[in-house]
mmCIF file of C-alpha atoms in Angstrom:
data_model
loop_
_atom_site.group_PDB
_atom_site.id
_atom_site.type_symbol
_atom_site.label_atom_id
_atom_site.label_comp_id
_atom_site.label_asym_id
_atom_site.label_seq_id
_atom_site.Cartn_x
_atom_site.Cartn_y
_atom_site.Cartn_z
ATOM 1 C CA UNK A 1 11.365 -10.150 36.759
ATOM 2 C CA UNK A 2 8.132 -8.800 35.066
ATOM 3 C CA UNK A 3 6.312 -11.443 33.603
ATOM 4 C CA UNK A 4 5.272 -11.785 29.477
ATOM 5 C CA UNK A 5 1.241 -11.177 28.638
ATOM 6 C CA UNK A 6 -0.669 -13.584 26.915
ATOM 7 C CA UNK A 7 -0.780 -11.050 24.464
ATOM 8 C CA UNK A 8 2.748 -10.237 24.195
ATOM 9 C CA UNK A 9 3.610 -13.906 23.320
ATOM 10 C CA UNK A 10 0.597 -13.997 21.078
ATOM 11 C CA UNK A 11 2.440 -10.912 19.283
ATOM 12 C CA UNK A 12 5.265 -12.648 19.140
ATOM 13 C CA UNK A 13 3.881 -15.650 17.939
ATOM 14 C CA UNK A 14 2.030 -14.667 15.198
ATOM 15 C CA UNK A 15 5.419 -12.416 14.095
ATOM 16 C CA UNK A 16 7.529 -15.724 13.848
ATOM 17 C CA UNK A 17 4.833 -18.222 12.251
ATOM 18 C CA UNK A 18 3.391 -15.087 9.799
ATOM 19 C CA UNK A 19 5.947 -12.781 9.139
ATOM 20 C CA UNK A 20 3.967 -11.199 6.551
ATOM 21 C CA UNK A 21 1.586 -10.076 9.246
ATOM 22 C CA UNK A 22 4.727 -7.630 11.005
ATOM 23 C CA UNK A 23 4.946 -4.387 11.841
ATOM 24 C CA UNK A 24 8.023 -4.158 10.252
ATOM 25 C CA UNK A 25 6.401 -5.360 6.754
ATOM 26 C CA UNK A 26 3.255 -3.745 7.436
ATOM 27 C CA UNK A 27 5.704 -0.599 8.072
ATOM 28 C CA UNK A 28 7.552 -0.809 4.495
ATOM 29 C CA UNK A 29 4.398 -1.090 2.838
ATOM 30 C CA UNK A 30 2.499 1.738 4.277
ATOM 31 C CA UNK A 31 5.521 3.754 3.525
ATOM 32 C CA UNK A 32 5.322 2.683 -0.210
ATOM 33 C CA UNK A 33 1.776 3.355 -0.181
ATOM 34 C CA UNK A 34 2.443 6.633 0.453
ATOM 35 C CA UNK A 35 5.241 7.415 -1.969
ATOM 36 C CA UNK A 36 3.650 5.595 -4.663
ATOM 37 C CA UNK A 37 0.369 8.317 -4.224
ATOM 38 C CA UNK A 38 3.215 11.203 -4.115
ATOM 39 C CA UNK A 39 5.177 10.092 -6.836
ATOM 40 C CA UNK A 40 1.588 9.250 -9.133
ATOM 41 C CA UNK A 41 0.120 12.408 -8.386
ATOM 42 C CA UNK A 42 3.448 14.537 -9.410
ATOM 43 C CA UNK A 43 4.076 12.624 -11.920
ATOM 44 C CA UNK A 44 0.522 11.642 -13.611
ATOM 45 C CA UNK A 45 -1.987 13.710 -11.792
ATOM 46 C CA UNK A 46 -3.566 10.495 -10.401
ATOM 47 C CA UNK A 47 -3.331 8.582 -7.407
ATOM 48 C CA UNK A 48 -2.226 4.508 -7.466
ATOM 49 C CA UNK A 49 -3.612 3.710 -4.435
ATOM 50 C CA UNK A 50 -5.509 5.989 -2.604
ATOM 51 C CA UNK A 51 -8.489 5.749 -4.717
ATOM 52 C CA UNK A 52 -10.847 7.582 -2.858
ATOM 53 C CA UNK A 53 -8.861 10.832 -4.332
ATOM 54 C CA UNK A 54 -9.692 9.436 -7.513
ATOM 55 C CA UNK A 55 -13.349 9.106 -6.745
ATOM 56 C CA UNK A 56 -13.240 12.303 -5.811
ATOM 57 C CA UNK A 57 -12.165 13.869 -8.916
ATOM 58 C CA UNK A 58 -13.834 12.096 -10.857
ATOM 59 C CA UNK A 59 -17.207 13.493 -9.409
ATOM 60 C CA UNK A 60 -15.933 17.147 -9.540
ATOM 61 C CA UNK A 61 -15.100 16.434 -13.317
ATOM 62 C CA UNK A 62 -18.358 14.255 -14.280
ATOM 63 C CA UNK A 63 -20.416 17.555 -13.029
ATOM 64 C CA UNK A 64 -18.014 19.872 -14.994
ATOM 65 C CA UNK A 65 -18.823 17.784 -17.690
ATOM 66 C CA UNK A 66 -14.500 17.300 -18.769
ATOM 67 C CA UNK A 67 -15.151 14.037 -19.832
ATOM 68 C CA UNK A 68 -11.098 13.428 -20.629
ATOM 69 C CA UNK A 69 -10.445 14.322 -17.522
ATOM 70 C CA UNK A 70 -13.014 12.369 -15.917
ATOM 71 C CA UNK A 71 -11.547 8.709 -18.177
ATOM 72 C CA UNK A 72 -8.270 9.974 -16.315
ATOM 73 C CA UNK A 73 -9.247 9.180 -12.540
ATOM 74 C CA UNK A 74 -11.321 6.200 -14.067
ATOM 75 C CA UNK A 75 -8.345 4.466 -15.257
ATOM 76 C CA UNK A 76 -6.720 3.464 -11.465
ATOM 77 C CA UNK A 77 -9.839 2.581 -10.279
ATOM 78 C CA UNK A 78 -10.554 0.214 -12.607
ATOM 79 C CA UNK A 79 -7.295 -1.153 -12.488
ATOM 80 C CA UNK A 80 -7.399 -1.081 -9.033
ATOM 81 C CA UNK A 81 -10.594 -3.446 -8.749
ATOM 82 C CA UNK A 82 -8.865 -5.526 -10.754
ATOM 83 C CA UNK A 83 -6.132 -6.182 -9.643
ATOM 84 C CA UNK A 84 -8.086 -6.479 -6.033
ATOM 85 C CA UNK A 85 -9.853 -9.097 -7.247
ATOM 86 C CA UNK A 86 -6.961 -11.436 -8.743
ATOM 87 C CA UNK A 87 -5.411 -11.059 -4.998
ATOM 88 C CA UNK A 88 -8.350 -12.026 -3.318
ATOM 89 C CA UNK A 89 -9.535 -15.014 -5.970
ATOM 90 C CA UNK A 90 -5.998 -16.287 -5.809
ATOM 91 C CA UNK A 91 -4.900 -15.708 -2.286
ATOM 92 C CA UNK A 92 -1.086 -15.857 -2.848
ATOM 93 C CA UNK A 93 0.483 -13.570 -1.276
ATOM 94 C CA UNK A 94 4.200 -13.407 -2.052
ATOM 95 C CA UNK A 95 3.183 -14.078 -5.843
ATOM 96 C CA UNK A 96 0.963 -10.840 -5.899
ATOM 97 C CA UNK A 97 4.295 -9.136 -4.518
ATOM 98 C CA UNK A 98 6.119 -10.213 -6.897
ATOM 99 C CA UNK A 99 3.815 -9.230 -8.999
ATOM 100 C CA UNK A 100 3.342 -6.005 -8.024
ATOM 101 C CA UNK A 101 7.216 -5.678 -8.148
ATOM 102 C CA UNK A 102 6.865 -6.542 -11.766
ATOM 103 C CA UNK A 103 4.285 -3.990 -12.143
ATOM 104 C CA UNK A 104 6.381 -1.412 -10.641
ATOM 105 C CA UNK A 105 9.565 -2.128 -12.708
ATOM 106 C CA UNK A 106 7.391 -1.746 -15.844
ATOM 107 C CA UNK A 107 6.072 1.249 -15.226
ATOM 108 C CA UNK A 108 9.607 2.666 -14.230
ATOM 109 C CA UNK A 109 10.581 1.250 -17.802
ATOM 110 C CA UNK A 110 7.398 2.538 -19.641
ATOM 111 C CA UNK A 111 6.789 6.256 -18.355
ATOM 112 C CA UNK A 112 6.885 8.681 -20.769
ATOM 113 C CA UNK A 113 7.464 5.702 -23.305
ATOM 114 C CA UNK A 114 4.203 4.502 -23.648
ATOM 115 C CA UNK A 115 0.755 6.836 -23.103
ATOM 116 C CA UNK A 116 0.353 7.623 -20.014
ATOM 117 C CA UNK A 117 -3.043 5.516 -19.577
ATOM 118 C CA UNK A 118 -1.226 2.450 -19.853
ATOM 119 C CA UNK A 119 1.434 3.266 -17.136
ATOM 120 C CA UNK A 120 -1.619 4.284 -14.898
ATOM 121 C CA UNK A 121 -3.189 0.782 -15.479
ATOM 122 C CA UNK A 122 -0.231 -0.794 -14.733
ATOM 123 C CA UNK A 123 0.923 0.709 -11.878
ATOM 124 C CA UNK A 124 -2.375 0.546 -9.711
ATOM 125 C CA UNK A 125 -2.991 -3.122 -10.943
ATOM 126 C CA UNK A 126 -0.192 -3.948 -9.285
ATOM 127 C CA UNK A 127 -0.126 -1.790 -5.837
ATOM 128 C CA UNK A 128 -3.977 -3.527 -5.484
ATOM 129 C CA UNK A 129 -1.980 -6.705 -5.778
ATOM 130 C CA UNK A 130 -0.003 -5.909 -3.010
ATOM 131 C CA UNK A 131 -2.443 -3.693 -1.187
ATOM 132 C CA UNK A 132 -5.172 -6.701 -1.318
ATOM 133 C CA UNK A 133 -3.045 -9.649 -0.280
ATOM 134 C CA UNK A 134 -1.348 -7.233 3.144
ATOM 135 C CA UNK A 135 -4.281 -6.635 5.260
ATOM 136 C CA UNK A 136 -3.396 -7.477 8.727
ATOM 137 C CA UNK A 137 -0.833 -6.468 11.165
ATOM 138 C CA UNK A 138 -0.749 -8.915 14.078
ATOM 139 C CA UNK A 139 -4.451 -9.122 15.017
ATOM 140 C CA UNK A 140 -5.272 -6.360 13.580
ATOM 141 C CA UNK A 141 -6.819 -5.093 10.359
ATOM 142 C CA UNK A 142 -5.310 -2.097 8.458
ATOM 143 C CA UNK A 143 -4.695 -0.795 4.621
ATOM 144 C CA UNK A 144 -1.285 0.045 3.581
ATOM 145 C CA UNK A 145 -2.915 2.583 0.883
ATOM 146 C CA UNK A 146 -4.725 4.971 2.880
ATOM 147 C CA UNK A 147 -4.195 6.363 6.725
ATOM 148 C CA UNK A 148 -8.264 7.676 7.153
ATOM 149 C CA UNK A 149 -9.148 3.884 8.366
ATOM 150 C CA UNK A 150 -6.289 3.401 10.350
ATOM 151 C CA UNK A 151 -6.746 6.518 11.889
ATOM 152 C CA UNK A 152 -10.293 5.584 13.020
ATOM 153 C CA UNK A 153 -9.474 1.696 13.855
ATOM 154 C CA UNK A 154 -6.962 3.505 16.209
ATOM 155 C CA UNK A 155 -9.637 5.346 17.546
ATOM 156 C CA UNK A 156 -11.618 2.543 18.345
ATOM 157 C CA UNK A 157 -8.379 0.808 20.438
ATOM 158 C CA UNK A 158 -8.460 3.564 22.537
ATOM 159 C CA UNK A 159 -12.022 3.735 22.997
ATOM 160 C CA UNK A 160 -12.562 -0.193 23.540
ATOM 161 C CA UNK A 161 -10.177 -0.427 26.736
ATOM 162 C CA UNK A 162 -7.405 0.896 28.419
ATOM 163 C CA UNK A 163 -5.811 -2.845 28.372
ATOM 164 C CA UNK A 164 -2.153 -3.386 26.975
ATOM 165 C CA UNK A 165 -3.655 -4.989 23.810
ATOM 166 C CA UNK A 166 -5.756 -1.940 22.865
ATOM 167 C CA UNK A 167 -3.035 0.582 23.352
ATOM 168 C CA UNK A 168 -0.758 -1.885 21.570
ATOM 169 C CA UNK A 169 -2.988 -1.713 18.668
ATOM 170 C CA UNK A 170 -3.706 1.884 18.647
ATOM 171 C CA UNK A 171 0.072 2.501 18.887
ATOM 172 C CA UNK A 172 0.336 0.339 15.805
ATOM 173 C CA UNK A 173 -2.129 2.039 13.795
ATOM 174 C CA UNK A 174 -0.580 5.425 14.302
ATOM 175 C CA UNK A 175 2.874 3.943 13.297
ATOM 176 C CA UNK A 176 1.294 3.238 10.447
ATOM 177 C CA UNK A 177 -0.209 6.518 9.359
ATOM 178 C CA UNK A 178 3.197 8.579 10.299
ATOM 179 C CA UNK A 179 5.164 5.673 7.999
ATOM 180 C CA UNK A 180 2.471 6.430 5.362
ATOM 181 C CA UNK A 181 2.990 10.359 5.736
ATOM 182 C CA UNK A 182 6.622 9.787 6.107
ATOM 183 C CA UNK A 183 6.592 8.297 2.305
ATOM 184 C CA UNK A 184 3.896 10.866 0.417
ATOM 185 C CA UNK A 185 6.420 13.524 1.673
ATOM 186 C CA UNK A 186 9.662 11.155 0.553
ATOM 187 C CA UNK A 187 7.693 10.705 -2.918
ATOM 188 C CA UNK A 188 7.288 14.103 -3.292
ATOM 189 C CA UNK A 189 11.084 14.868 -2.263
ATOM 190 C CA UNK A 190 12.788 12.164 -4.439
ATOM 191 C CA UNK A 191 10.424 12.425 -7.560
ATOM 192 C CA UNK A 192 11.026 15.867 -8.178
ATOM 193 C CA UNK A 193 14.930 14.814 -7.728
ATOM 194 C CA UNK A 194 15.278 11.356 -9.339
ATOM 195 C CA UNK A 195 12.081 11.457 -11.681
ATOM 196 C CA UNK A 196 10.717 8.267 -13.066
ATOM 197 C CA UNK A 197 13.772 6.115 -11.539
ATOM 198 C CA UNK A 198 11.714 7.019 -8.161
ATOM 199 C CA UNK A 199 10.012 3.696 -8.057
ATOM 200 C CA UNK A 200 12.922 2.309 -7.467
ATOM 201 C CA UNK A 201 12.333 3.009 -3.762
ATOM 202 C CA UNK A 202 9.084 1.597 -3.757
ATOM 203 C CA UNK A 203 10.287 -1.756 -5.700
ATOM 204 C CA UNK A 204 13.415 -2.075 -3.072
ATOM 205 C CA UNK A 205 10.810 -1.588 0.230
ATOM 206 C CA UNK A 206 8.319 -4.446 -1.252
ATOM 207 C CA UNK A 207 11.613 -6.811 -2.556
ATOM 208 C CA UNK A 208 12.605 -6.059 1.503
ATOM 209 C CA UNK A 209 8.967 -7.827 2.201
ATOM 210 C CA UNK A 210 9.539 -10.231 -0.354
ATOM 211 C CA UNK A 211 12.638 -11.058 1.675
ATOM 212 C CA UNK A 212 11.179 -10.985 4.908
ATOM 213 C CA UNK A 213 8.447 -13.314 4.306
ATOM 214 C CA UNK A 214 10.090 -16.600 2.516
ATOM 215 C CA UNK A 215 11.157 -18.468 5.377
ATOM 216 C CA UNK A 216 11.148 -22.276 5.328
ATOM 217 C CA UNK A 217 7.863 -23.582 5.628
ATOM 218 C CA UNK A 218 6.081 -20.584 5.232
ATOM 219 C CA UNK A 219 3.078 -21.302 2.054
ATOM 220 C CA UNK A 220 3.568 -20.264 -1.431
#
């Protein structure tokens, strides 16, 4: 009979006592962060979450001097800080989540409704609600809204030890960048099919999380 690691049962552990710390939740939302930069990007010409895209053209259009263009990419990011730093100030996790699944549904109601700016406000307020309050998987730290980090903090499992725990955690990391890639191409698939009522898979992944994390006892 092969005997449990430390580890293993620390795993487990942390999986019953903080479920929001799973790879199954840390799974869905990776996967949402990736549709929701798909379907924003198709369907705005911004990105909700990965903001360093946004950074990015916002530089190439400050030194082209297209100003409008420029306020476009501005828009998430400062929604994005924003909503980053309600998260952290408040520190409640399954009330951002719910917030962010507010967000999500309004956007879904308000595209092509409203101007676009506010849509883009709302909808990366609320992904840095979620994206701000989910930061660790297990032991581990990792961001549900971009795969470059998680590609490098699985690079440094593998080059900190050949133990169970490291390979464990670079394992992890690269579940999450494939469930990431696995939604930017689902976002790109299903918003050119369903069109705004898209989110809809993003708001049923993060109601799953919802879900998965109230269990008795577990803080508010």
């Amino acid at each position: 009979m092969q005997a449990v690691s430390p580890d293993q049962l620390a795993g487990a552990r942390i999986e019953v006592q903080a479920p929001e710390r799973s790879l199954l939740v840390a799974s869905l939302l990776s996967l949402s962060g990736g549709f929701l930069d798909a379907y924003t990007w198709l369907s705005l010409g911004v990105f909700a979450s990965s903001q360093t895209g946004n950074v990015v053209f916002l530089g190439i259009d400050a030194q082209s001097g297209q100003w409008q263009r420029m306020h476009h990419h501005l828009l998430p990011l400062a929604a994005f800080i924003l909503g980053s730093l309600v998260a952290v100030r408040s520190r409640a996790i399954l009330g951002c989540l719910v917030g962010e699944i507010l967000c999500l549904a309004a956007a879904m109601l308000l595209l092509h409704h409203v101007p676009d700016e506010i849509t883009i406000l709302v909808l990366s307020f609320g992904v840095a609600l979620q994206s701000a309050s989910f930061r660790q998987v297990g032991h581990w730290k990792y961001l549900s809204v971009t795969v470059t980090g998680n590609m490098l903090r699985a690079i440094d499992q593998v080059v900190a030890g050949s133990d169970r725990d490291a390979a464990r955690g670079a394992g992890t990391m690269l579940v999450l960048c494939l469930m990431f890639l696995l939604g930017a191409a689902l976002g790109g698939c299903v918003t050119r099919w369903l069109g705004t009522w898209s989110l809809a898979l993003p708001i049923a992944c993060s109601a799953c999380v919802l879900w998965l994390c109230r269990r008795p006892g577990h803080p508010r």
